mmCIF file of C-alpha atoms in Angstrom:
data_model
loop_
_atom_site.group_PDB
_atom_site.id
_atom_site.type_symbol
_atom_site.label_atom_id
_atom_site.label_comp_id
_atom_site.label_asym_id
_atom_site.label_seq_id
_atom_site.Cartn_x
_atom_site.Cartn_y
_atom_site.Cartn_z
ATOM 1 C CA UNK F 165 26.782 -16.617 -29.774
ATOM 2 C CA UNK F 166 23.337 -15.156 -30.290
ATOM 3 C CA UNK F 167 22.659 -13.798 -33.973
ATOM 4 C CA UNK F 168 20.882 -10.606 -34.773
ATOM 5 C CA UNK F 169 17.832 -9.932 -32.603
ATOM 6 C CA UNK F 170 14.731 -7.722 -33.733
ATOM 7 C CA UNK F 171 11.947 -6.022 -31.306
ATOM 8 C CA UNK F 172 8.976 -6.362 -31.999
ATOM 9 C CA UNK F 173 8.349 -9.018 -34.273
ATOM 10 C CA UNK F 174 4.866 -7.643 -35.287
ATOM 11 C CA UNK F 175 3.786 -4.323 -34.556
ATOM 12 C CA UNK F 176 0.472 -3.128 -35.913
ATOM 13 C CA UNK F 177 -0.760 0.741 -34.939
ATOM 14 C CA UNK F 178 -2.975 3.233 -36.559
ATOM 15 C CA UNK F 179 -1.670 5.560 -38.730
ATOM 16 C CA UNK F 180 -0.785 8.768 -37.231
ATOM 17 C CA UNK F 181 1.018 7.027 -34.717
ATOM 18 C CA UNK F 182 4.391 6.631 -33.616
ATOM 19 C CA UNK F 183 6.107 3.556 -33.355
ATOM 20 C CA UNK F 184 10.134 2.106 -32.855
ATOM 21 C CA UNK F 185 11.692 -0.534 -33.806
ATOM 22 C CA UNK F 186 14.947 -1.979 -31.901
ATOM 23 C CA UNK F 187 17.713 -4.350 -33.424
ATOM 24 C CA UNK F 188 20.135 -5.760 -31.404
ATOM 25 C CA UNK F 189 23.386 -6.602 -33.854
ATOM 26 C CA UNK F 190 25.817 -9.520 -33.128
ATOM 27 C CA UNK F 191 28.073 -8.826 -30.564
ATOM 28 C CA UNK F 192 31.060 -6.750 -32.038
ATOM 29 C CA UNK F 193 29.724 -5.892 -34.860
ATOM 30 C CA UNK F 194 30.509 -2.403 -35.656
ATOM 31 C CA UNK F 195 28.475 -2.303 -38.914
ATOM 32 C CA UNK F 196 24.489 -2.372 -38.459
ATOM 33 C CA UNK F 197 22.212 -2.239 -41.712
ATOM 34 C CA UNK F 198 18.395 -1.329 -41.951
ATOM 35 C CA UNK F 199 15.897 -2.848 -44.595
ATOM 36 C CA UNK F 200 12.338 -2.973 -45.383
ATOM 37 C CA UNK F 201 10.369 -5.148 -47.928
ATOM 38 C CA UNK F 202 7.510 -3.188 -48.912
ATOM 39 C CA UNK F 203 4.540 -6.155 -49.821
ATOM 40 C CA UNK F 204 5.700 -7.538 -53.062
ATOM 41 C CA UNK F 205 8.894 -5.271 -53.339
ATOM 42 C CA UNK F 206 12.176 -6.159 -53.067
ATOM 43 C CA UNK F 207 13.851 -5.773 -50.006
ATOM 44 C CA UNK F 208 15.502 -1.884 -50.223
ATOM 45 C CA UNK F 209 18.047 -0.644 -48.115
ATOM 46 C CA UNK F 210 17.314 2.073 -45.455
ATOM 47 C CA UNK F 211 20.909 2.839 -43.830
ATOM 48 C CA UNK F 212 23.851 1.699 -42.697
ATOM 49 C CA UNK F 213 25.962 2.717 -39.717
ATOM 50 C CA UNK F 214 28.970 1.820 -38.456
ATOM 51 C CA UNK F 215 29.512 2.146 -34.630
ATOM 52 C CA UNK F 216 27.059 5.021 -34.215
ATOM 53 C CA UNK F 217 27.646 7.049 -37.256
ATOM 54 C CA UNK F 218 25.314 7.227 -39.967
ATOM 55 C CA UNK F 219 27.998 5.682 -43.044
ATOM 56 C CA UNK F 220 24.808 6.044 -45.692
ATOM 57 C CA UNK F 221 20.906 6.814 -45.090
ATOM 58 C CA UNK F 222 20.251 7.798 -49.144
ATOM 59 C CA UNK F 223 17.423 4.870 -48.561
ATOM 60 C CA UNK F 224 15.491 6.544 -45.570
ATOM 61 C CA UNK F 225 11.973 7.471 -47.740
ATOM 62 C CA UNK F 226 11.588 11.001 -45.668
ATOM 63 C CA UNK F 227 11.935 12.658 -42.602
ATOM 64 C CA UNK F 228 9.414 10.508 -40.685
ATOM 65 C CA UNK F 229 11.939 7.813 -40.287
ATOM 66 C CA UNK F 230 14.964 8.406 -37.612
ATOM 67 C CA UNK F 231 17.073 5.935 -36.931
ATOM 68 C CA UNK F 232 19.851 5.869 -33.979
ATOM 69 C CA UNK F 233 22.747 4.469 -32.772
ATOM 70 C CA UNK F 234 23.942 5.887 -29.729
ATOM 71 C CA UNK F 235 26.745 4.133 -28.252
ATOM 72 C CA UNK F 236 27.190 1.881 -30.765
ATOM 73 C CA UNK F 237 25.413 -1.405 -29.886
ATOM 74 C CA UNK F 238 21.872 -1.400 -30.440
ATOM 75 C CA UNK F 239 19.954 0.706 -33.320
ATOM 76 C CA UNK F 240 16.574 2.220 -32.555
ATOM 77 C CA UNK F 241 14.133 3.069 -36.285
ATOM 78 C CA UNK F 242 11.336 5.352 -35.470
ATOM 79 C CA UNK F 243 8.547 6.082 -37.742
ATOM 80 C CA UNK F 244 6.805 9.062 -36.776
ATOM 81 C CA UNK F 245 3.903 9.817 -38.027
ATOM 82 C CA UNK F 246 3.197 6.491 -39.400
ATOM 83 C CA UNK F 247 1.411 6.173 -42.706
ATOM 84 C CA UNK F 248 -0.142 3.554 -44.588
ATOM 85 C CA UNK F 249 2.172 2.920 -47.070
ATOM 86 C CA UNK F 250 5.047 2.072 -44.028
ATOM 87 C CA UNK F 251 3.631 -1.320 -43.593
ATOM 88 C CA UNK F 252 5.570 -4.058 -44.367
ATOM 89 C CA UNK F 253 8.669 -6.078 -42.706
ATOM 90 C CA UNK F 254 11.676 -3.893 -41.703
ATOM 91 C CA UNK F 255 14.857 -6.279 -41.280
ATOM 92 C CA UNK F 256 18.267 -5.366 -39.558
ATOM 93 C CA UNK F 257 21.268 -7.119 -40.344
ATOM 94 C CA UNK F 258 25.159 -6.685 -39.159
ATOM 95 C CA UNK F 259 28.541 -6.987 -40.415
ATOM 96 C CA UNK F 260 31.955 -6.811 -38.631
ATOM 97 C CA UNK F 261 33.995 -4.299 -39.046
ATOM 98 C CA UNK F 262 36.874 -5.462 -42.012
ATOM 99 C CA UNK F 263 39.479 -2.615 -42.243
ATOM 100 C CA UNK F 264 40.983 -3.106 -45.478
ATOM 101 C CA UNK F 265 38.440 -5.453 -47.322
ATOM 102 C CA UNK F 266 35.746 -4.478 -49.945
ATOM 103 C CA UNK F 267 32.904 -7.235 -48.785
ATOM 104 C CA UNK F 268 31.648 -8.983 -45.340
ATOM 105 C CA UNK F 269 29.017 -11.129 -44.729
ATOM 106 C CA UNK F 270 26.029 -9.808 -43.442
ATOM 107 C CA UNK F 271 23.836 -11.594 -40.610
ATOM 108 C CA UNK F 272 20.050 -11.464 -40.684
ATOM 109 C CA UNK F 273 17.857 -10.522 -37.759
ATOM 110 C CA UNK F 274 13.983 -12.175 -38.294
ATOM 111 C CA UNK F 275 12.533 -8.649 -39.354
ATOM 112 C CA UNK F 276 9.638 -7.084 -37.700
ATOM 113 C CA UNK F 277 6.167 -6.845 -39.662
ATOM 114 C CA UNK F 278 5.124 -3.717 -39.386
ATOM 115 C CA UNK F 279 1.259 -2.643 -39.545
ATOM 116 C CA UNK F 280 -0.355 0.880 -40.111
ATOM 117 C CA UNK F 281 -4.251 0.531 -40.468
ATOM 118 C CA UNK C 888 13.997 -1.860 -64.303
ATOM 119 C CA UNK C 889 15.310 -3.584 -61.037
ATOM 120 C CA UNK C 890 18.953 -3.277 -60.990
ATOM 121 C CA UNK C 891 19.111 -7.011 -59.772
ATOM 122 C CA UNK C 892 16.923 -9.243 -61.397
ATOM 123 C CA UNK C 893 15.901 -12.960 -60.697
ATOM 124 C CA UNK C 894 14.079 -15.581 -63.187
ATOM 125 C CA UNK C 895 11.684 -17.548 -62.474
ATOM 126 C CA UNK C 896 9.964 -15.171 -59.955
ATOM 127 C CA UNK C 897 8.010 -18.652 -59.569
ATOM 128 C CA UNK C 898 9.352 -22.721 -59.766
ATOM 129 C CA UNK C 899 7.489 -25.615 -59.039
ATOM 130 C CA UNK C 900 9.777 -28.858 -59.053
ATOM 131 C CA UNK C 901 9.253 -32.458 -58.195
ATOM 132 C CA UNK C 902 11.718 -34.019 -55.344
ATOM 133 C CA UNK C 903 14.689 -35.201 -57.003
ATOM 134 C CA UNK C 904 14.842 -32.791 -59.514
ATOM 135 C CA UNK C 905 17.836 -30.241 -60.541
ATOM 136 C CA UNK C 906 17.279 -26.702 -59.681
ATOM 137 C CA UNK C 907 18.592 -23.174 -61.565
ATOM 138 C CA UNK C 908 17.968 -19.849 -60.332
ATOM 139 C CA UNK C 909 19.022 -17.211 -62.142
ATOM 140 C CA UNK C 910 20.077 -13.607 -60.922
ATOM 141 C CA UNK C 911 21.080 -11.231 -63.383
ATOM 142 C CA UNK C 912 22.417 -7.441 -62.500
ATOM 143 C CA UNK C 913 23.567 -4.055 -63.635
ATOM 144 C CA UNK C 914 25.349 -2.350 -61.560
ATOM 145 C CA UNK C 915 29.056 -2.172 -60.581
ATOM 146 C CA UNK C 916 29.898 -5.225 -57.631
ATOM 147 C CA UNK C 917 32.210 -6.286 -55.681
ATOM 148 C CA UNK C 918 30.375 -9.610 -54.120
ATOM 149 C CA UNK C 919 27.049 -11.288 -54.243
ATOM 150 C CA UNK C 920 25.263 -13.168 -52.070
ATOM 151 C CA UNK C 921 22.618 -15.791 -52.380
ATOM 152 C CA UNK C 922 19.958 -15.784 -49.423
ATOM 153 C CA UNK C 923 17.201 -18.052 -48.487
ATOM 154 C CA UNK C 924 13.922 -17.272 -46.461
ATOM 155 C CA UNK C 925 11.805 -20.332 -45.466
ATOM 156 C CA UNK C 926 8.025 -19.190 -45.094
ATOM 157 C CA UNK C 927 7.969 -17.299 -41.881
ATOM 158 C CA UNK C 928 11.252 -17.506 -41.365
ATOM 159 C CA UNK C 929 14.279 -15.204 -41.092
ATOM 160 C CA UNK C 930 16.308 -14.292 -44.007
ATOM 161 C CA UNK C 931 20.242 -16.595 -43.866
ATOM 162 C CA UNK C 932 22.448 -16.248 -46.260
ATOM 163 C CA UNK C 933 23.765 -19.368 -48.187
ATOM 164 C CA UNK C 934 26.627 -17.878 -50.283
ATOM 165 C CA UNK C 935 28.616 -14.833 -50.897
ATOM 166 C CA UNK C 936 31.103 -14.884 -53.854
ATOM 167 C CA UNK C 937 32.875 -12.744 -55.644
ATOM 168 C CA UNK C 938 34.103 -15.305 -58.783
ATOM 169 C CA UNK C 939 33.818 -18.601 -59.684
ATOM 170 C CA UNK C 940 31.702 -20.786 -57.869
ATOM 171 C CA UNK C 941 31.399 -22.441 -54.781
ATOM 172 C CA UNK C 942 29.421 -25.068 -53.341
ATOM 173 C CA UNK C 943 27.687 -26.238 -49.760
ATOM 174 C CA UNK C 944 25.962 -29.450 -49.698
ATOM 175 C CA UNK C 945 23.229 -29.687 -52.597
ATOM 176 C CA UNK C 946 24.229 -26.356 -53.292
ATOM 177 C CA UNK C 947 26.582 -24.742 -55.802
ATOM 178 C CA UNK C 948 26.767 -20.670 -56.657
ATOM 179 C CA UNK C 949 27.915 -19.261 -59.506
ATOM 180 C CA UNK C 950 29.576 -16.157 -60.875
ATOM 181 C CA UNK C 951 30.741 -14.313 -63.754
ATOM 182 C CA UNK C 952 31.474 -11.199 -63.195
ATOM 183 C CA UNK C 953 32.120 -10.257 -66.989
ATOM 184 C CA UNK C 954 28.712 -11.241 -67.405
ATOM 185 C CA UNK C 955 27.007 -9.946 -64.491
ATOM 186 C CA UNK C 956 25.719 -12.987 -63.953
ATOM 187 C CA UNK C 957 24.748 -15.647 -61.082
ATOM 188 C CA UNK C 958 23.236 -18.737 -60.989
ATOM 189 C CA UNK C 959 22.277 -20.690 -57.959
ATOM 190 C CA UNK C 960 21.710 -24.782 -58.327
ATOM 191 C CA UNK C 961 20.009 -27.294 -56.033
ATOM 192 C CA UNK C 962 21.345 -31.041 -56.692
ATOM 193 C CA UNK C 963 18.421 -33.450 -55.875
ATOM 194 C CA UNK C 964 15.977 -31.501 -54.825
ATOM 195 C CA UNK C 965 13.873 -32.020 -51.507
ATOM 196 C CA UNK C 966 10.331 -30.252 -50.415
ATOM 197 C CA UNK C 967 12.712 -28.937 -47.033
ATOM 198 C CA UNK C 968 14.247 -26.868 -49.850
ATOM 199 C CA UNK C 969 11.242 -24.660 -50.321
ATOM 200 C CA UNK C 970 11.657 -21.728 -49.695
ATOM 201 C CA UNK C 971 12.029 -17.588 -51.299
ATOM 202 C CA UNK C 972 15.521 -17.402 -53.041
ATOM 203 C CA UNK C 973 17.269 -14.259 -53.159
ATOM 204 C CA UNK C 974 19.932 -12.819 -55.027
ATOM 205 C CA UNK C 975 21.302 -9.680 -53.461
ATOM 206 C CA UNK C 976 24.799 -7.408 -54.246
ATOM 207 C CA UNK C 977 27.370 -5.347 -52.606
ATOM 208 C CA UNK C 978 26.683 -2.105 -54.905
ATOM 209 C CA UNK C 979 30.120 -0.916 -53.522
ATOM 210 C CA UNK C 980 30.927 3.139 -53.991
ATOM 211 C CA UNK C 981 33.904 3.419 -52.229
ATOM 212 C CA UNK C 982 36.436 1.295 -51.138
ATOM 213 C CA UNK C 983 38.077 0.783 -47.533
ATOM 214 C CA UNK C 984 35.286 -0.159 -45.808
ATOM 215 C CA UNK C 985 32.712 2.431 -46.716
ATOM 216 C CA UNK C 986 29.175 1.649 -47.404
ATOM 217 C CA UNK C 987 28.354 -1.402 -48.343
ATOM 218 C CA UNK C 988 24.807 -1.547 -48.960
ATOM 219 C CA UNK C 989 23.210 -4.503 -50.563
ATOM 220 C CA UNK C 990 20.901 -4.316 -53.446
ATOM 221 C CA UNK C 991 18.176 -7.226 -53.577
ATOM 222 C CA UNK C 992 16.681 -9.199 -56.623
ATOM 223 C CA UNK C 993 12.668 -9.941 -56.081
ATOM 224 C CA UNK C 994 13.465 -13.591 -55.061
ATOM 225 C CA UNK C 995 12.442 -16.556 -56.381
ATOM 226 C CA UNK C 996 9.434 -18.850 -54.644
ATOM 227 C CA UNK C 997 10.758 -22.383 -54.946
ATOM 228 C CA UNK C 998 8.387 -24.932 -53.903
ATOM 229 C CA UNK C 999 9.332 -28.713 -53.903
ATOM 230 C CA UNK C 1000 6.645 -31.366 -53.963
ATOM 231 C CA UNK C 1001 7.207 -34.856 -52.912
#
């Protein structure tokens, strides 16, 4: 079974520019996750979705970030305009969908480094 | 102040030796995980526990949730296991399968020499 895949895995554009990332979640896995680590941050949660609905976004920074879902399989996290401070690695995980428990394991995609110069 | 936090930010150990990371955290939970990141290398996830401990290999995870408290151990340490730890919860606001996000520690840099 292939795990979570991320496209690109390095991206580096000017700022002012627009650029999107793709994660492909495991196969069945309703619940799809966005994170970036910021250089020497913490990784911080950006959203979550389940299927194609937005469950929680209270960690997208501002309105230059817009994330999709459509159909429910692959997620699509545009930053437009890009700015400096964007830069850094932008990992997707996913989750199956639990009905009924509190806690699932999340799987990892490799992360895409992102770049604004 | 983070909400999870991890000590050392930093270990250096000799091959052999017995490992303790530490992840401490202040919010409300309802599991943790422990993941590891070799240089380079996509993020896995090792453990996630909601009580007591439980062990894979050369590894063992704890928890006490009274606490808010988790340690992660590596028996006989080997230079393979370098790599950033991190400690990361399930901040959980509502039950039945609503968000879930996780909230990360800084990680730990654990390198082995031989």
């Amino acid at each position: 079974e292939a795990g979570v895949t991320q496209f690109p895995s390095h991206s580096v554009i000017e700022k002012g520019q627009t650029v999107t990332l793709r994660c492909d979640p495991i196969s069945g896995h309703d619940n799809l996750y966005w994170y970036r680590r910021v250089m020497g941050k913490e990784i911080k949660f950006l959203l979550h979705f389940v299927k194609e609905s937005k469950q929680d976004e209270s960690g997208m920074p501002n309105n230059r970030f817009l994330a999709e879902r459509t159909g429910g399989t692959y997620s699509t996290l545009k930053v437009q305009p890009a700015e400096l401070e964007d830069s850094g690695v932008y990992f997707c995980a996913s989750s199956q969908d639990t009905a009924g428990r509190m806690h699932y394991e999340q799987y990892f995609g490799p992360g895409t480094r992102l770049t604004v110069t | 102040k983070n909400e999870v936090e991890q000590s050392p930010q930093n270990l250096t150990a000799q091959e052999g030796e017995f490992i303790t990371i530490n992840c401490s955290y202040s919010v409300g939970i309802s599991a943790l995980h422990w993941l590891q990141q070799h240089p380079g290398g996509g993020i896995v996830s090792l453990f996630m526990l909601s009580s007591g401990k439980k062990k894979h290999g050369r590894l063992i995870a704890t928890i006490n949730i009274q606490e808010k408290h988790s340690s992660l151990h590596i028996t006989a340490s080997h230079p393979r296991d370098s790599a950033v730890y991190i400690c990361a919860v399930h901040h959980t606001q509502n039950y039945g399968g609503a968000t879930n996000k996780l909230i990360f520690g800084t990680g730990t840099l654990l390198a082995v020499q031989p």
